[in-house]
CSV table of C-alpha atoms and ligand atoms in Angstrom, one decimal:
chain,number,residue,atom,x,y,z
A,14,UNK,CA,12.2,-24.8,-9.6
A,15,UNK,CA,9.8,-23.4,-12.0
A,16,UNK,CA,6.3,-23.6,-13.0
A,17,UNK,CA,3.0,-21.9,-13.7
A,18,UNK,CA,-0.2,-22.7,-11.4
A,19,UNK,CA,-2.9,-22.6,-13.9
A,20,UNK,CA,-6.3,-23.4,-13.7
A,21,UNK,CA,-6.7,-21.6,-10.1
A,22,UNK,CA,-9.0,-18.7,-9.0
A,23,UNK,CA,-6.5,-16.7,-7.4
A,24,UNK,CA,-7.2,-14.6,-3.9
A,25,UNK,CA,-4.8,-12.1,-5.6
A,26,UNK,CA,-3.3,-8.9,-3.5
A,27,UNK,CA,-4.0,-6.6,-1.1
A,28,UNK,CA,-7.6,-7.0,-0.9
A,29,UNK,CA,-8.1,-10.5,-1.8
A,30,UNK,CA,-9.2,-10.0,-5.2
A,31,UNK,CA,-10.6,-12.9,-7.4
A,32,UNK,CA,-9.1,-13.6,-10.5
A,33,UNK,CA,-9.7,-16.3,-12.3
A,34,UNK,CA,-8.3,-16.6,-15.8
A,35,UNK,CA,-4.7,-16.3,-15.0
A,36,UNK,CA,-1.9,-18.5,-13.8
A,37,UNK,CA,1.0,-18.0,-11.0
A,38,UNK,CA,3.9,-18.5,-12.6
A,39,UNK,CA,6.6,-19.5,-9.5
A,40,UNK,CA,10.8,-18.7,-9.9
A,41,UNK,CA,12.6,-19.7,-7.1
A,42,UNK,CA,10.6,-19.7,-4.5
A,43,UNK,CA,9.0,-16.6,-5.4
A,44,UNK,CA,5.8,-15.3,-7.1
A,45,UNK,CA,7.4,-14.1,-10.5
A,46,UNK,CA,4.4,-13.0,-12.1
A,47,UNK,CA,0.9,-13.4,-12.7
A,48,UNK,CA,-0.3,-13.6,-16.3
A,49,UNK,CA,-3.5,-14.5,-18.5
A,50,UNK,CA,-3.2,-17.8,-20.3
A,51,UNK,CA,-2.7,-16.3,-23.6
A,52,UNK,CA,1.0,-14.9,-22.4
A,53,UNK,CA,2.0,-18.3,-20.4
A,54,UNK,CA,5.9,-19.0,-22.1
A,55,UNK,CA,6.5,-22.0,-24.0
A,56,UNK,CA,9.3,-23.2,-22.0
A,57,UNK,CA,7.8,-23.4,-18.7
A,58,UNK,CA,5.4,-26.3,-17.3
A,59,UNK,CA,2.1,-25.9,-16.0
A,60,UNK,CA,0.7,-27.6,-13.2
A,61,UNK,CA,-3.3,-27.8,-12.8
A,62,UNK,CA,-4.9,-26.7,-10.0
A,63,UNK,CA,-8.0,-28.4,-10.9
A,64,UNK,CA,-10.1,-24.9,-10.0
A,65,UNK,CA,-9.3,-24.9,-6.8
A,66,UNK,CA,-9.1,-21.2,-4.8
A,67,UNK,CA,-5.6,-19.9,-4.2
A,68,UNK,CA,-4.7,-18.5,-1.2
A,69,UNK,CA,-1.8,-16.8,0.4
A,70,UNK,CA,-0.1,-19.8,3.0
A,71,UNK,CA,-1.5,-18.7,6.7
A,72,UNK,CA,0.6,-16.7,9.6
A,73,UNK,CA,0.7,-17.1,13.3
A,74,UNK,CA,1.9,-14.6,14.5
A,75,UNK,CA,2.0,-15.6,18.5
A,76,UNK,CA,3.3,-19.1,18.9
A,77,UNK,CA,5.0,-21.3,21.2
A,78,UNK,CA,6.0,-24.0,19.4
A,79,UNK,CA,8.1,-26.4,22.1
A,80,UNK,CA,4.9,-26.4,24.4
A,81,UNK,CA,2.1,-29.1,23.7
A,82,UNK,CA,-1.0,-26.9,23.8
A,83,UNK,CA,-2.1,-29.4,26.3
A,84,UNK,CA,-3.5,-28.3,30.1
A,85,UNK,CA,-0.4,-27.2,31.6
A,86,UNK,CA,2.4,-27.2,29.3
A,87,UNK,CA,4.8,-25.7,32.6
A,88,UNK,CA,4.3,-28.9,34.2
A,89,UNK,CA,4.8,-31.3,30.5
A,90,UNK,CA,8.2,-29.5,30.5
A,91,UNK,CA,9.2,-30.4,33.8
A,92,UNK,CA,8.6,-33.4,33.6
A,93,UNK,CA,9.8,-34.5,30.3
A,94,UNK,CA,12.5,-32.0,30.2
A,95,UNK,CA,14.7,-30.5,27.2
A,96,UNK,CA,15.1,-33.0,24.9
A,97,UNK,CA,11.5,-34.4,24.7
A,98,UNK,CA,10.7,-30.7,24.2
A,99,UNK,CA,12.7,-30.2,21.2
A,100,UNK,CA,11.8,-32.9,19.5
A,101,UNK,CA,8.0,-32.4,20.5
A,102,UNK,CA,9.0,-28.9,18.8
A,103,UNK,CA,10.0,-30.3,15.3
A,104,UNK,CA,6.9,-32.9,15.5
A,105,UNK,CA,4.7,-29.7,15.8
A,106,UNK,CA,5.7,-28.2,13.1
A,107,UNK,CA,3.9,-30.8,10.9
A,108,UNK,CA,0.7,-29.4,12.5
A,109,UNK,CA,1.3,-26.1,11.4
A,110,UNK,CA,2.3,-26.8,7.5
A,111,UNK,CA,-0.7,-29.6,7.4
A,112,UNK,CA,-3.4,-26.3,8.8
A,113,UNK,CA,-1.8,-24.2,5.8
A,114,UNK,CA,0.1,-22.2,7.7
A,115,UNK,CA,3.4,-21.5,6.1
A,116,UNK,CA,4.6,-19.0,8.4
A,117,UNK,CA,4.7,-18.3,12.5
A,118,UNK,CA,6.5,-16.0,14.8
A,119,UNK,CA,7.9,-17.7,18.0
A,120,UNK,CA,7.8,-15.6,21.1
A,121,UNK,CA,8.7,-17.7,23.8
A,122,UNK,CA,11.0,-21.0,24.1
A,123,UNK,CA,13.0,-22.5,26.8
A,124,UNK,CA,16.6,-22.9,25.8
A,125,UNK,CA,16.3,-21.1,22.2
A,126,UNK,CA,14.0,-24.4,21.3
A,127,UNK,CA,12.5,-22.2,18.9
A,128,UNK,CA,16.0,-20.9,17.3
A,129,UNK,CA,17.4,-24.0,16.8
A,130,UNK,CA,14.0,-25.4,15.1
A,131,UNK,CA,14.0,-22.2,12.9
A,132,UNK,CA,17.6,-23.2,12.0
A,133,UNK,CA,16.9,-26.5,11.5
A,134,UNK,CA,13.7,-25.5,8.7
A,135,UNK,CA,16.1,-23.6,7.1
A,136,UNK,CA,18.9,-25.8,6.5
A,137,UNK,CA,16.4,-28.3,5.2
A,138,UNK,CA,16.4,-30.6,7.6
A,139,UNK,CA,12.9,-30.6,8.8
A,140,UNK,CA,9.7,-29.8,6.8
A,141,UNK,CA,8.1,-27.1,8.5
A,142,UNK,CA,6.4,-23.5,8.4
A,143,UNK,CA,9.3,-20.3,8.0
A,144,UNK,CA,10.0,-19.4,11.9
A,145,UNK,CA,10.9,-16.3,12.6
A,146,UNK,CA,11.9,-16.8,16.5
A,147,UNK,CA,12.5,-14.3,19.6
A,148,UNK,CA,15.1,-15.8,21.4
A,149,UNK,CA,15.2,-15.7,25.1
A,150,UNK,CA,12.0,-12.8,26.0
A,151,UNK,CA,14.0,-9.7,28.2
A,152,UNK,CA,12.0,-9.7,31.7
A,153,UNK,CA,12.5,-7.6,34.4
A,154,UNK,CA,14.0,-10.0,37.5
A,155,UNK,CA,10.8,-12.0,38.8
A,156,UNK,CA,8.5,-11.0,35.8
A,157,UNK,CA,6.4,-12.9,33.7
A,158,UNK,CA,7.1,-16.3,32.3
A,159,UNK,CA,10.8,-16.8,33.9
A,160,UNK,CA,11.5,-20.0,32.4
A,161,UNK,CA,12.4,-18.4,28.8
A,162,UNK,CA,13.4,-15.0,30.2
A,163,UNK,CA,16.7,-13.2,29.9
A,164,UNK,CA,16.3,-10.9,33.0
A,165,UNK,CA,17.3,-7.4,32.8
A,166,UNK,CA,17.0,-4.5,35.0
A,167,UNK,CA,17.9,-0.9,34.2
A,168,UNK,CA,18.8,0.4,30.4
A,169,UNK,CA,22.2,-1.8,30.7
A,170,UNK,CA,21.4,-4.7,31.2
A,171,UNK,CA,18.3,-4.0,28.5
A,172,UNK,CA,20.9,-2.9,26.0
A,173,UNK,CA,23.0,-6.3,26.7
A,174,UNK,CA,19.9,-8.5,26.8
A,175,UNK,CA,18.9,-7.3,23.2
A,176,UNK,CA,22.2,-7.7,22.2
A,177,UNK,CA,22.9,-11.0,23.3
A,178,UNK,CA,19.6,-12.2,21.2
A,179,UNK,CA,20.3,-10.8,18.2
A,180,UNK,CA,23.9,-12.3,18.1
A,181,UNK,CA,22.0,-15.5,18.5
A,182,UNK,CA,20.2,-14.9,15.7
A,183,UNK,CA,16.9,-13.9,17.0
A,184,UNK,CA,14.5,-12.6,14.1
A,185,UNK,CA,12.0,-11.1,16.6
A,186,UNK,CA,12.4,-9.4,20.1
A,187,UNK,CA,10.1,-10.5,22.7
A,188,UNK,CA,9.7,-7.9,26.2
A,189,UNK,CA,7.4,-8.3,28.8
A,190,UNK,CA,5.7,-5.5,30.3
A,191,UNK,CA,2.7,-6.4,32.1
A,192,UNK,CA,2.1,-10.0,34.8
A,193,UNK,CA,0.2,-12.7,32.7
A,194,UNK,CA,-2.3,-14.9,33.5
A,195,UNK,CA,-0.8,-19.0,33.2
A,196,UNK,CA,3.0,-19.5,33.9
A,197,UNK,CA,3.4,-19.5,37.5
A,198,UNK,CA,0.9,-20.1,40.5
A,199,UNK,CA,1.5,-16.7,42.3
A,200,UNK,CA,3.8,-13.5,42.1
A,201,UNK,CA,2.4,-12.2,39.2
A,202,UNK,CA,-0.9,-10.0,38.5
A,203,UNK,CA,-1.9,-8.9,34.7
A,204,UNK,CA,-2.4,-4.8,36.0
A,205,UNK,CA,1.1,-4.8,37.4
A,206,UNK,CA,3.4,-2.8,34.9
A,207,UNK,CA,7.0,-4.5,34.4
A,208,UNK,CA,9.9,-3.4,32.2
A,209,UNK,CA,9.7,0.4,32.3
A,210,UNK,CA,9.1,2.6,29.4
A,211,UNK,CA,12.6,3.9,29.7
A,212,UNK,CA,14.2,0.3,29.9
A,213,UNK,CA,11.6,-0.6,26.7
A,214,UNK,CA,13.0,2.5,24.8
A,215,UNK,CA,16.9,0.7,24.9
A,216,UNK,CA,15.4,-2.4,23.8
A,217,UNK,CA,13.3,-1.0,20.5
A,218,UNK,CA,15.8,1.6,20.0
A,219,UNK,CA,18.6,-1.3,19.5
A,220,UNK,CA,16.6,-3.9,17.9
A,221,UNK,CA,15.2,-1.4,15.5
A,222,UNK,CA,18.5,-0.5,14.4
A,223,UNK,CA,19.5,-3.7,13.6
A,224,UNK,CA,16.2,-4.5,11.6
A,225,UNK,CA,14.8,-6.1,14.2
A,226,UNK,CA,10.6,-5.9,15.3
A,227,UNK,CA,9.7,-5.9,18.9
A,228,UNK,CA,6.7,-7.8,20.2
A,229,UNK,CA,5.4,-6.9,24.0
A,230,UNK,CA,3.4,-8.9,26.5
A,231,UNK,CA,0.9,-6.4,27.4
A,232,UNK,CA,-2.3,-7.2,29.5
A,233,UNK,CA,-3.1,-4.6,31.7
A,234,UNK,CA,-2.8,-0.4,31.1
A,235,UNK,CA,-0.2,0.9,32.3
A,236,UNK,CA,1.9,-1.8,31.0
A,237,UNK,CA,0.6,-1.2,27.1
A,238,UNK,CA,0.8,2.5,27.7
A,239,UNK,CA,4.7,2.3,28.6
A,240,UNK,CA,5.4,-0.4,25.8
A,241,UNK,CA,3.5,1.9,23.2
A,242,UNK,CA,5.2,5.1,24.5
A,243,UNK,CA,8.4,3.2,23.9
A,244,UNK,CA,8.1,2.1,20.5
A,245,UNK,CA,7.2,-1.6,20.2
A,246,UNK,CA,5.6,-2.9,16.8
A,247,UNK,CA,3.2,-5.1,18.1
A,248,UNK,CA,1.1,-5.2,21.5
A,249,UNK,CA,-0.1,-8.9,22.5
A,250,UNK,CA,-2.9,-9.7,23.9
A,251,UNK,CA,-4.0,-6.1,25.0
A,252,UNK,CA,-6.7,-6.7,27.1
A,253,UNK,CA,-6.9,-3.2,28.4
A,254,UNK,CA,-6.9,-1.5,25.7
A,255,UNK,CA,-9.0,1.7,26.0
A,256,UNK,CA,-9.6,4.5,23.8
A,257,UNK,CA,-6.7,7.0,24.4
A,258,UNK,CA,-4.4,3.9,24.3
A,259,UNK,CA,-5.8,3.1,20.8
A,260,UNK,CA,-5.6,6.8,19.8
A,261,UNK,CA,-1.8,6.3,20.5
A,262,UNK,CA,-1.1,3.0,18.7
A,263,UNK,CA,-3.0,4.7,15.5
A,264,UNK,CA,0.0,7.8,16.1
A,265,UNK,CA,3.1,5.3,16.8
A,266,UNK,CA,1.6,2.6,13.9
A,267,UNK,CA,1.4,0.5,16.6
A,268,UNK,CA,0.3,-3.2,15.4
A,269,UNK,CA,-2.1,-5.3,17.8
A,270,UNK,CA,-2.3,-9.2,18.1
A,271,UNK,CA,-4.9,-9.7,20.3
A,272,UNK,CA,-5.0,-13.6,21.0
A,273,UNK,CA,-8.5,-13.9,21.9
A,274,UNK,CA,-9.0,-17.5,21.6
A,275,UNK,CA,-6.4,-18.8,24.1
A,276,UNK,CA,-8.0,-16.7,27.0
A,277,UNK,CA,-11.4,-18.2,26.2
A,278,UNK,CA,-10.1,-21.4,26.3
A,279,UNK,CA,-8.2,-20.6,30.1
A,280,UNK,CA,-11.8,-19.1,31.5
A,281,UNK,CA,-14.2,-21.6,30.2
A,282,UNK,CA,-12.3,-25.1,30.2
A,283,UNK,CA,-12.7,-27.3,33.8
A,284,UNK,CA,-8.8,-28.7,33.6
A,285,UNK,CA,-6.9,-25.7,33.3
A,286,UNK,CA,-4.9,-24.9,36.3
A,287,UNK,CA,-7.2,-23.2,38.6
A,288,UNK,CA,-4.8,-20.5,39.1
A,289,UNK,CA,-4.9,-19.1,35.2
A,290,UNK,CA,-8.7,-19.9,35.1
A,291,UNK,CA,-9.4,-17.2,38.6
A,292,UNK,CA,-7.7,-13.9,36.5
A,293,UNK,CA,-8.8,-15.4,32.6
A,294,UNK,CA,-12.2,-15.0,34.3
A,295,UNK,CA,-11.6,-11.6,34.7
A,296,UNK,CA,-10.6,-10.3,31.4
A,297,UNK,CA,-12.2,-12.0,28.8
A,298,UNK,CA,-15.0,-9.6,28.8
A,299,UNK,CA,-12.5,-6.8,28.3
A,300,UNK,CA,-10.8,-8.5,25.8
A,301,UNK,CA,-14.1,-9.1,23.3
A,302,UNK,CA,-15.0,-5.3,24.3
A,303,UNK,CA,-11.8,-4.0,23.2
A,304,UNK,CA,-11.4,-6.4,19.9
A,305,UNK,CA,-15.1,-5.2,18.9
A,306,UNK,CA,-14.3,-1.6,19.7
A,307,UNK,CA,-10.9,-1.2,18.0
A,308,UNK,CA,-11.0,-3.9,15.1
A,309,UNK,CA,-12.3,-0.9,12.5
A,310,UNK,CA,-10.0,1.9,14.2
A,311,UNK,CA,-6.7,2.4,11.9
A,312,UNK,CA,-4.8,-0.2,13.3
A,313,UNK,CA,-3.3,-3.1,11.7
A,314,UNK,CA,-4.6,-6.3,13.8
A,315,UNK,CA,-2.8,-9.2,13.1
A,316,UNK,CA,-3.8,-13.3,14.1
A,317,UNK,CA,-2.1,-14.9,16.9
A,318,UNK,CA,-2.9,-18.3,18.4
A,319,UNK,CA,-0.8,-18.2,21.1
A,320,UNK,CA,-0.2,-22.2,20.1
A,321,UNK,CA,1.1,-24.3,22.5
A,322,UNK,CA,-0.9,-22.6,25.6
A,323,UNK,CA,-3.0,-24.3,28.1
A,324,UNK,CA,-5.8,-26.1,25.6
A,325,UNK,CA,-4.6,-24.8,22.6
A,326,UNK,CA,-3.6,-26.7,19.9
A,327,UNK,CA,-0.6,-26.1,17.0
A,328,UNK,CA,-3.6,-26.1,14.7
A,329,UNK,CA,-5.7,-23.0,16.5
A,330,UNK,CA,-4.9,-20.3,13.8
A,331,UNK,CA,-8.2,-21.4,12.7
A,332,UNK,CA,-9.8,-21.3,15.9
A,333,UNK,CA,-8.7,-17.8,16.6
A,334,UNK,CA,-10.0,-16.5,13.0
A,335,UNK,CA,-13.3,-18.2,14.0
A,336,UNK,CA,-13.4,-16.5,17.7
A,337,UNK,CA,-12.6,-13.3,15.7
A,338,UNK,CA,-15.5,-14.0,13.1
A,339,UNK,CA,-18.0,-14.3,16.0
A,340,UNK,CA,-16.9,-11.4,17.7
A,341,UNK,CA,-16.9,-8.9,14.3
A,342,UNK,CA,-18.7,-11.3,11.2
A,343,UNK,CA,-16.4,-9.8,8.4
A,344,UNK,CA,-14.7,-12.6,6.2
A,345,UNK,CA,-12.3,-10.7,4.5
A,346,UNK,CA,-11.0,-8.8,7.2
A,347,UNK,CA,-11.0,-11.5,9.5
A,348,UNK,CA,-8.5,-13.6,6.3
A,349,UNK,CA,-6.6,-10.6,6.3
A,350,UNK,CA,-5.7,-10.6,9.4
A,351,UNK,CA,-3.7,-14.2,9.3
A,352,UNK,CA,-2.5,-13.2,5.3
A,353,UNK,CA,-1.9,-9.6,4.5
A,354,UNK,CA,-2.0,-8.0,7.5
A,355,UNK,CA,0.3,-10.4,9.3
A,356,UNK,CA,2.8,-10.3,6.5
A,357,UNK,CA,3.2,-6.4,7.0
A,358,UNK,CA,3.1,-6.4,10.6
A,359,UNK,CA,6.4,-8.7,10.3
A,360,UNK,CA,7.5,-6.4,7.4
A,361,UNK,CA,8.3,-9.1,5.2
A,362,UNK,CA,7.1,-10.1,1.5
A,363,UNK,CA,4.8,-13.3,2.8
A,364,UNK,CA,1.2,-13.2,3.3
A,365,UNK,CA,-0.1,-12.1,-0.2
A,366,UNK,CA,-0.3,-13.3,-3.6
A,367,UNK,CA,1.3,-10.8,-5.5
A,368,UNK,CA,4.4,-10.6,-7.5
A,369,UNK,CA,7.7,-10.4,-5.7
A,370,UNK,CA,6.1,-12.5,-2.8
A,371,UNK,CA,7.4,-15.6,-1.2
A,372,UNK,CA,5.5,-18.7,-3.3
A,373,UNK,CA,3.5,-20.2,-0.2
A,374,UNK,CA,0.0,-20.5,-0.2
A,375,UNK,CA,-2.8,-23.2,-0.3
A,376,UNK,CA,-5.1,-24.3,-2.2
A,377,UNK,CA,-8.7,-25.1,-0.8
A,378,UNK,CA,-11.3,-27.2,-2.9
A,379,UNK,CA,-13.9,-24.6,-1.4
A,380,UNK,CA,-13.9,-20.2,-1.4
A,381,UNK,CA,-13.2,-19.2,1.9
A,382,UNK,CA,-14.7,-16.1,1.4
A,383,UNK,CA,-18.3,-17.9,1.2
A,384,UNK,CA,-17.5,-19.5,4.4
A,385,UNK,CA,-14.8,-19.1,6.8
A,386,UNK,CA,-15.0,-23.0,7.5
A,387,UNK,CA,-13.2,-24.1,4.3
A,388,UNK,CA,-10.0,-22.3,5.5
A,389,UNK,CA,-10.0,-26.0,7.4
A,390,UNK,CA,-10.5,-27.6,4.1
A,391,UNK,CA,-6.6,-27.3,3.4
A,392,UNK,CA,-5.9,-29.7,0.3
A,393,UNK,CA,-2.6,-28.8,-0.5
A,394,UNK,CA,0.4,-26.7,0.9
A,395,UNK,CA,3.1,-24.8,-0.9
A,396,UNK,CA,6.0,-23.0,0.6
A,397,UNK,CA,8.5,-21.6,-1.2
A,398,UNK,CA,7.2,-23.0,-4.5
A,399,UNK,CA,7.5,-26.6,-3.1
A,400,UNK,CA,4.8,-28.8,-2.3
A,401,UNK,CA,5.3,-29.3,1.3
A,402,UNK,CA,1.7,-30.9,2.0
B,530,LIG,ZN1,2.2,-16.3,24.4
């Protein structure tokens, strides 16, 4: 398939750049070049973007996409049980492509949902964002979120969980090394360290060699502090952050997705289980400290939803860019945060338009750089080249 986008005003590159007299010219699913009119080919067709704004197709990067976003997902799965939650995991990925966002990172699924819905986009058999999926996430025994974990104790049994979940065909690896705040109604506290640094080390060591990112569940400080020491890519959530520990992610490169909407939603909402609510409560202050503090240090901050949580919706990408936008009013950074940003945080060539990138973007009738609000005005969705939306 191949065409050139004309008529467009392109967010072009790493800094969102406008440009507005060339065209997009899109080879195999790929951004093959971008050209003034004057140098379009003659054998290639154009298609018109009637001036609308180009922009790179959003990224989530903290998903989970077989939970309905509802008030307690837990208890959904329980009762409905496996099958209802795979196929409520291909219907959401229609809510994903129709909010522009072509790509998401899966950290958490019972049963490999997410795997076998990643597999399932790529064969072609359901329309849906690119899903670059964790597997089973390596707990120690009784950590957080049992229901998807792989439990592992000691640097064994670490080496053999991250094993097993790359010959799966995990893209991403998923550890957790701090308590959380919804999953289960006791045994667990967000300051309580889990996995060990040492047992963390095996983990990134292995997946690293096999091209593999890790992502960790990190909440309190002792429990970012080991994970950072040990070499993960990205810290989620990261309540705790403080200034030494952002001093050290700026040394290691350390990435941060800090998920701010979802813990709003657990602290201020009346029907979320009252257990989350109690310790949300007691964080969210932290958290809009620590995102306000760090956001201009020399760390790469990347959006995560952290879809499919307690009151959060598929669709809350845009929610998180907008609790983000409150908290530090910078457009372009905050764009860049779901675009550029998240594309290099997964090391991959999605999230820019550029040449050599992957050919999914939007196109909004409106410049979202005027107004954050028209990233909701999604008209049409592209991935891979194809019209998808
Ligand atoms: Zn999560």
């Amino acid at each position: 398939m191949e065409y050139i986008m004309d008529n467009i005003q392109i967010l072009y590159g790493s800094d969102l750049e406008m440009k507005t007299d060339h065209g997009v010219w899109m080879k195999d699913g790929e951004i093959y070049n971008i050209l003034p009119k004057k140098d379009y080919p003659d054998h290639v067709e154009y298609v018109d973007g009637e001036g609308k704004y180009l922009l790179p197709g959003l990224i989530d990067l903290h998903v989970h996409i077989m939970w309905d976003g509802l008030k307690d997902p837990v208890a959904t799965l329980e009762e409905e049980g496996y099958e209802q939650m795979l196929i409520r995991a291909v219907s959401n990925c229609k809510n994903y492509v129709e909010s522009g966002i072509t790509t998401v990172r899966d950290i958490g699924s019972v049963d490999d949902i997410a795997l076998h819905v990643a597999k399932g986009v790529k064969r072609g058999l359901v329309i849906g964002p690119n899903i670059i999926a964790s597997g089973k996430t390596l707990t120690m025994t009784g950590g957080h979120d049992p229901f998807w974990a792989r439990f592992v104790d000691g640097r064994d049994e670490a080496l053999k969980g991250v094993r097993e979940q790359i010959f799966k065909g995990a893209e991403v690896i998923k550890v957790s090394s701090t308590g959380g705040v919804y999953g289960r109604h006791e045994g667990e506290s967000v300051g309580n360290a889990e996995l060990s640094m040492e047992e963390q080390q095996v983990i990134c060591n292995e997946a690293h060699k096999f091209g593999l990112k890790v992502a960790s569940h990190a909440i309190g400080r002792q429990g970012i502090f080991n994970s950072i020491q040990a070499g993960v890519d990205t810290i989620e959530h990261g309540h705790y952050l403080d200034e030494e520990l952002a001093t050290m992610m700026e040394e290691k490169g350390t990435a941060w997705i800090p998920t701010l909407f979802v813990y709003q939603q657990i602290a201020s909402l009346e029907e979320i289980p009252a257990y989350a609510k109690e310790k949300a409560v007691e964080i969210v202050e932290r958290h809009e400290k620590a995102f306000k503090s760090f956001f201009d240090r020399n760390i790469l901050i990347g959006a995560g939803s952290d879809a499919g949580s307690p009151c959060t919706p598929h669709t809350a990408l845009l929610d998180e860019l907008f609790m983000m936008y409150k908290f530090v009013p910078n457009i372009k950074e905050i764009i860049k945060t779901a675009t550029i940003n998240a594309g290099e945080i997964l090391g991959r060539r999605v999230g820019k338009i550029q040449e050599g990138y992957k050919a999914d973007f939007v196109l909004l009738g409106k410049n979202p750089l005027d107004d954050l609000k028209y990233l909701g005005e999604v008209e049409q969705v592209f991935i891979d080249g194809r019209l998808v939306y």
